[in-house]
Amino acid sequence: MSVSHPDYLRRFQDCADAAASQVIRSYSTSFGLSSQLLAPAVRRDIHNLYAVVRIADEIVDGTATVAGMSPVEIRAELDRYEAAVLAAPERGFHTDPVLHAYAATARRCDFQREHMAAFFASMRQDLDRSEHTPESLARYIYGSAEVIGLMCVQIFLAGREVPAADRDTMERGARSLGAAFQKINFLRDLSEDSASLGRAYLGELTEESKAALIAEIRADLQVSYASIPLLPTSSALAVRSATNLFAALSDELEQAPAEQLYRQRLRLSPARKAGIIARSLAQGALHRKGPHVSH
């Protein structure tokens, strides 16, 4: 006997969205704070995307190992999770609340399958490689970060018609911002990556190579800043806030000696983060331009 009730799916969807939102609250203060500036529906979809990406990270970044899984089991788990995530949008119900939340977002925002596949290809590189060539590192950054930016643009612009030139600018800015975030994380997480995970994304870090990477980060951030005024208002505020937070962190990383980064993970204090977000809101009010969109 089956019973249909219009509130059943809505109630489960609300529960699934809440579960996904808990993931970002547990794992990221910077992105979590910035996401609070988003319009509620956009924030929901950003949280749903973040949750799936975060869980994949946990498979390859040590949590599964601590739980007792062997390298062979971890690889198989990543394969299973990739298959589940790629297939998720095709089904309207999932017993896993995070997959259920993500699937609804992927359908709403018309995610491209190849973007998520590229993300998992980069996660698989974390299992296959301890060191990178310039070419493999570029592929890794594209899949682990740039495609996440592209999916964020899909969320920001869902249901909107945008001129092709504006979308190209926003997508270019999103890819550059993703690349900047990832390069900053390479420096910030250097101690854990090298000591605990045995990874050397950057090779041996010297003062010269660190300065070159900081210069790349700043160039990426400038491309991102140029695209922010085209975004819808709440998205522009949130992206500007996140960009300013990571720009401030890049300043801290520039000042720290390379050898210190092998010993210490640098952070911004809660008070400094709050001040940066407040200034970001003021900057948004001054630079608001708004996208050329129709609803």
Short mmCIF file of C-alpha atoms in Angstrom, two decimals:
data_model
loop_
_atom_site.label_atom_id
_atom_site.label_comp_id
_atom_site.label_asym_id
_atom_site.label_seq_id
_atom_site.Cartn_x
_atom_site.Cartn_y
_atom_site.Cartn_z
CA MET A 1 0.00 0.00 0.00
CA SER A 2 1.42 3.40 -0.96
CA VAL A 3 0.40 6.69 0.54
CA SER A 4 1.07 9.99 -1.19
CA HIS A 5 1.35 13.24 0.70
CA PRO A 6 2.58 16.50 -0.87
CA ASP A 7 4.60 17.43 2.22
CA TYR A 8 6.66 14.22 2.37
CA LEU A 9 9.23 15.17 -0.25
CA ARG A 10 9.39 18.81 0.85
CA ARG A 11 10.06 17.77 4.44
CA PHE A 12 12.79 15.31 3.40
CA GLN A 13 14.33 17.93 1.09
CA ASP A 14 14.46 20.45 3.94
CA CYS A 15 16.12 17.81 6.12
CA ALA A 16 18.64 17.00 3.38
CA ASP A 17 19.48 20.68 2.82
CA ALA A 18 20.00 21.12 6.57
CA ALA A 19 22.36 18.14 6.65
CA ALA A 20 24.42 19.56 3.79
CA SER A 21 24.52 22.97 5.47
CA GLN A 22 25.95 21.39 8.61
CA VAL A 23 28.97 20.21 6.63
CA ILE A 24 30.15 23.72 5.72
CA ARG A 25 29.51 24.93 9.27
CA SER A 26 31.72 22.12 10.56
CA TYR A 27 34.59 22.47 8.10
CA SER A 28 34.99 26.04 6.85
CA THR A 29 34.70 29.25 8.82
CA SER A 30 35.80 31.49 5.93
CA PHE A 31 33.44 30.07 3.30
CA GLY A 32 30.76 29.58 5.92
CA LEU A 33 30.87 33.23 6.95
CA SER A 34 30.91 34.51 3.38
CA SER A 35 28.04 32.24 2.37
CA GLN A 36 25.79 33.90 4.94
CA LEU A 37 25.76 36.96 2.66
CA LEU A 38 24.08 34.96 -0.13
CA ALA A 39 20.36 35.01 -0.84
CA PRO A 40 18.78 32.01 0.95
CA ALA A 41 18.15 29.89 -2.15
CA VAL A 42 21.65 30.54 -3.49
CA ARG A 43 23.18 29.81 -0.08
CA ARG A 44 21.31 26.48 0.06
CA ASP A 45 22.72 25.41 -3.31
CA ILE A 46 26.27 26.52 -2.47
CA HIS A 47 26.09 24.53 0.77
CA ASN A 48 24.77 21.48 -1.09
CA LEU A 49 27.67 21.61 -3.56
CA TYR A 50 30.23 22.20 -0.81
CA ALA A 51 29.01 19.17 1.16
CA VAL A 52 29.57 16.70 -1.67
CA VAL A 53 33.01 18.16 -2.43
CA ARG A 54 34.00 18.08 1.23
CA ILE A 55 33.01 14.44 1.65
CA ALA A 56 35.14 13.51 -1.36
CA ASP A 57 38.04 15.40 0.23
CA GLU A 58 37.60 13.40 3.42
CA ILE A 59 37.93 10.14 1.50
CA VAL A 60 41.39 11.07 0.18
CA ASP A 61 42.71 13.45 2.86
CA GLY A 62 43.23 11.09 5.78
CA THR A 63 39.86 10.59 7.44
CA ALA A 64 39.27 7.25 5.71
CA THR A 65 42.79 6.16 6.62
CA VAL A 66 42.26 7.01 10.28
CA ALA A 67 39.01 5.03 10.12
CA GLY A 68 41.06 1.95 9.22
CA MET A 69 40.59 1.74 5.45
CA SER A 70 43.44 0.43 3.32
CA PRO A 71 44.68 2.27 0.20
CA VAL A 72 42.81 -0.26 -1.97
CA GLU A 73 39.61 0.28 0.02
CA ILE A 74 39.99 4.07 -0.17
CA ARG A 75 40.36 3.96 -3.94
CA ALA A 76 37.28 1.76 -4.22
CA GLU A 77 35.34 4.10 -1.91
CA LEU A 78 36.28 7.10 -4.04
CA ASP A 79 35.15 5.22 -7.15
CA ARG A 80 31.83 4.35 -5.49
CA TYR A 81 31.28 7.90 -4.33
CA GLU A 82 32.07 9.35 -7.75
CA ALA A 83 29.58 6.98 -9.39
CA ALA A 84 26.92 7.93 -6.84
CA VAL A 85 27.50 11.68 -7.25
CA LEU A 86 27.54 11.57 -11.06
CA ALA A 87 24.33 9.55 -11.13
CA ALA A 88 22.59 11.49 -8.35
CA PRO A 89 20.81 14.13 -10.50
CA GLU A 90 18.98 11.39 -12.42
CA ARG A 91 17.01 10.32 -9.34
CA GLY A 92 14.49 12.28 -7.30
CA PHE A 93 15.13 10.49 -4.00
CA HIS A 94 18.28 9.38 -2.18
CA THR A 95 18.56 7.81 1.24
CA ASP A 96 21.83 9.73 1.72
CA PRO A 97 20.64 13.25 2.61
CA VAL A 98 23.76 14.97 1.24
CA LEU A 99 23.39 13.20 -2.11
CA HIS A 100 19.69 14.05 -2.12
CA ALA A 101 20.44 17.73 -1.48
CA TYR A 102 23.19 17.81 -4.11
CA ALA A 103 21.01 16.11 -6.72
CA ALA A 104 18.30 18.75 -6.36
CA THR A 105 20.89 21.52 -6.73
CA ALA A 106 22.52 19.87 -9.76
CA ARG A 107 19.14 19.66 -11.50
CA ARG A 108 18.12 23.20 -10.55
CA CYS A 109 21.40 24.73 -11.66
CA ASP A 110 22.08 22.51 -14.68
CA PHE A 111 25.51 21.30 -13.61
CA GLN A 112 27.69 19.82 -16.34
CA ARG A 113 28.65 16.23 -15.66
CA GLU A 114 32.18 16.80 -16.98
CA HIS A 115 32.87 19.41 -14.30
CA MET A 116 32.17 16.98 -11.46
CA ALA A 117 34.07 14.24 -13.31
CA ALA A 118 37.09 16.58 -13.54
CA PHE A 119 36.83 17.19 -9.79
CA PHE A 120 36.98 13.47 -9.03
CA ALA A 121 39.90 13.05 -11.45
CA SER A 122 41.83 15.52 -9.29
CA MET A 123 40.82 13.69 -6.12
CA ARG A 124 42.19 10.53 -7.73
CA GLN A 125 45.49 12.34 -8.37
CA ASP A 126 45.79 12.69 -4.60
CA LEU A 127 45.84 8.90 -4.41
CA ASP A 128 48.20 8.42 -7.36
CA ARG A 129 50.76 11.19 -6.94
CA SER A 130 52.99 12.53 -4.19
CA GLU A 131 54.74 15.02 -6.49
CA HIS A 132 53.60 17.00 -9.53
CA THR A 133 54.91 18.23 -12.83
CA PRO A 134 53.71 21.68 -13.97
CA GLU A 135 51.28 19.94 -16.33
CA SER A 136 49.82 17.58 -13.73
CA LEU A 137 49.53 20.42 -11.23
CA ALA A 138 47.59 22.53 -13.74
CA ARG A 139 45.20 19.61 -14.30
CA TYR A 140 44.88 19.15 -10.56
CA ILE A 141 44.05 22.82 -9.94
CA TYR A 142 41.49 22.81 -12.75
CA GLY A 143 39.64 19.81 -11.38
CA SER A 144 39.97 20.50 -7.68
CA ALA A 145 39.16 24.21 -7.77
CA GLU A 146 38.43 25.86 -11.12
CA VAL A 147 35.46 23.64 -11.95
CA ILE A 148 34.02 24.32 -8.50
CA GLY A 149 34.07 28.00 -9.43
CA LEU A 150 32.27 27.20 -12.68
CA MET A 151 29.57 25.31 -10.79
CA CYS A 152 29.21 28.24 -8.40
CA VAL A 153 28.54 30.50 -11.41
CA GLN A 154 25.83 28.06 -12.48
CA ILE A 155 24.27 28.48 -9.04
CA PHE A 156 24.59 32.28 -9.03
CA LEU A 157 22.97 32.60 -12.47
CA ALA A 158 20.33 29.86 -12.20
CA GLY A 159 17.09 31.06 -13.79
CA ARG A 160 18.72 34.18 -15.27
CA GLU A 161 19.49 35.13 -18.83
CA VAL A 162 22.93 36.70 -19.13
CA PRO A 163 24.75 38.04 -22.19
CA ALA A 164 27.42 35.61 -23.39
CA ALA A 165 30.22 38.14 -22.88
CA ASP A 166 29.21 38.72 -19.26
CA ARG A 167 28.99 34.99 -18.58
CA ASP A 168 32.44 34.48 -20.12
CA THR A 169 33.85 37.19 -17.83
CA MET A 170 32.20 35.67 -14.75
CA GLU A 171 33.40 32.18 -15.63
CA ARG A 172 36.94 33.44 -16.21
CA GLY A 173 36.81 35.19 -12.85
CA ALA A 174 35.45 32.07 -11.15
CA ARG A 175 38.21 29.88 -12.55
CA SER A 176 40.86 32.39 -11.52
CA LEU A 177 39.41 32.68 -8.03
CA GLY A 178 39.32 28.90 -7.66
CA ALA A 179 42.94 28.69 -8.77
CA ALA A 180 43.94 31.41 -6.30
CA PHE A 181 42.15 29.67 -3.43
CA GLN A 182 43.86 26.38 -4.25
CA LYS A 183 47.33 27.92 -4.49
CA ILE A 184 46.76 29.69 -1.16
CA ASN A 185 45.73 26.36 0.34
CA PHE A 186 48.90 24.74 -1.00
CA LEU A 187 50.91 27.24 1.04
CA ARG A 188 48.66 27.27 4.09
CA ASP A 189 48.45 23.46 4.29
CA LEU A 190 52.10 22.83 3.48
CA SER A 191 52.95 21.42 6.91
CA GLU A 192 50.10 18.87 6.89
CA ASP A 193 50.44 17.96 3.22
CA SER A 194 54.18 17.28 3.51
CA ALA A 195 54.34 15.70 6.97
CA SER A 196 51.04 13.82 7.27
CA LEU A 197 49.90 13.13 3.70
CA GLY A 198 53.27 12.87 1.95
CA ARG A 199 52.28 15.28 -0.81
CA ALA A 200 54.50 17.85 -2.50
CA TYR A 201 52.25 19.92 -4.74
CA LEU A 202 54.87 22.66 -4.97
CA GLY A 203 58.09 20.67 -4.83
CA GLU A 204 60.60 22.09 -2.37
CA LEU A 205 59.35 25.52 -1.33
CA THR A 206 61.99 28.26 -1.34
CA GLU A 207 61.68 31.98 -0.83
CA GLU A 208 61.96 32.44 -4.59
CA SER A 209 59.30 29.86 -5.48
CA LYS A 210 57.02 31.20 -2.75
CA ALA A 211 57.35 34.75 -4.13
CA ALA A 212 56.54 33.49 -7.64
CA LEU A 213 53.44 31.68 -6.36
CA ILE A 214 52.26 34.73 -4.43
CA ALA A 215 52.59 36.76 -7.63
CA GLU A 216 50.43 34.17 -9.46
CA ILE A 217 47.85 34.33 -6.68
CA ARG A 218 47.62 38.10 -6.87
CA ALA A 219 47.22 37.99 -10.64
CA ASP A 220 44.43 35.41 -10.26
CA LEU A 221 42.70 37.54 -7.61
CA GLN A 222 42.78 40.60 -9.85
CA VAL A 223 41.00 38.69 -12.62
CA SER A 224 38.39 37.62 -10.08
CA TYR A 225 37.88 41.12 -8.68
CA ALA A 226 37.19 42.44 -12.18
CA SER A 227 34.29 40.00 -12.64
CA ILE A 228 32.58 40.47 -9.27
CA PRO A 229 30.46 43.54 -10.18
CA LEU A 230 28.70 41.48 -12.88
CA LEU A 231 27.36 38.98 -10.35
CA PRO A 232 23.87 39.25 -8.78
CA THR A 233 23.99 41.44 -5.68
CA SER A 234 24.11 38.88 -2.87
CA SER A 235 26.51 36.66 -4.81
CA ALA A 236 28.80 39.62 -5.47
CA LEU A 237 28.87 40.45 -1.75
CA ALA A 238 29.70 36.90 -0.77
CA VAL A 239 32.35 36.40 -3.45
CA ARG A 240 33.98 39.75 -2.64
CA SER A 241 34.05 38.78 1.03
CA ALA A 242 35.64 35.38 0.36
CA THR A 243 38.13 36.94 -2.05
CA ASN A 244 39.14 39.58 0.48
CA LEU A 245 39.57 36.94 3.19
CA PHE A 246 41.90 34.90 1.03
CA ALA A 247 43.74 38.00 -0.19
CA ALA A 248 44.46 38.86 3.44
CA LEU A 249 45.65 35.31 4.04
CA SER A 250 47.95 35.55 1.02
CA ASP A 251 49.48 38.67 2.61
CA GLU A 252 50.16 36.67 5.79
CA LEU A 253 51.70 33.85 3.75
CA GLU A 254 53.92 36.31 1.91
CA GLN A 255 55.31 37.65 5.17
CA ALA A 256 56.00 34.21 6.67
CA PRO A 257 59.36 32.58 5.85
CA ALA A 258 59.09 29.46 3.73
CA GLU A 259 60.51 27.28 6.49
CA GLN A 260 57.77 28.49 8.86
CA LEU A 261 55.09 27.19 6.50
CA TYR A 262 56.54 23.70 6.88
CA ARG A 263 55.90 23.95 10.64
CA GLN A 264 52.76 26.05 11.05
CA ARG A 265 49.35 26.48 9.41
CA LEU A 266 48.61 30.21 9.26
CA ARG A 267 45.12 31.47 10.09
CA LEU A 268 43.27 34.76 10.29
CA SER A 269 41.83 35.57 13.70
CA PRO A 270 38.01 35.69 14.07
CA ALA A 271 38.21 39.43 14.77
CA ARG A 272 40.20 40.06 11.61
CA LYS A 273 37.79 37.96 9.56
CA ALA A 274 34.86 39.96 10.92
CA GLY A 275 36.59 43.22 10.03
CA ILE A 276 37.35 42.03 6.49
CA ILE A 277 33.74 41.00 5.94
CA ALA A 278 32.50 44.37 7.21
CA ARG A 279 34.83 46.18 4.81
CA SER A 280 33.73 43.88 2.00
CA LEU A 281 30.12 44.91 2.56
CA ALA A 282 31.13 48.57 2.34
CA GLN A 283 33.11 47.93 -0.84
CA GLY A 284 30.13 46.15 -2.33
CA ALA A 285 27.92 49.14 -1.75
CA LEU A 286 30.44 51.38 -3.52
CA HIS A 287 31.14 49.13 -6.50
CA ARG A 288 27.72 47.64 -7.08
CA LYS A 289 27.04 47.44 -10.77
CA GLY A 290 24.81 44.43 -11.16
CA PRO A 291 24.59 41.96 -14.03
CA HIS A 292 22.76 42.51 -17.29
CA VAL A 293 20.08 39.94 -16.61
CA SER A 294 16.43 39.36 -17.20
CA HIS A 295 14.27 37.25 -14.93
#
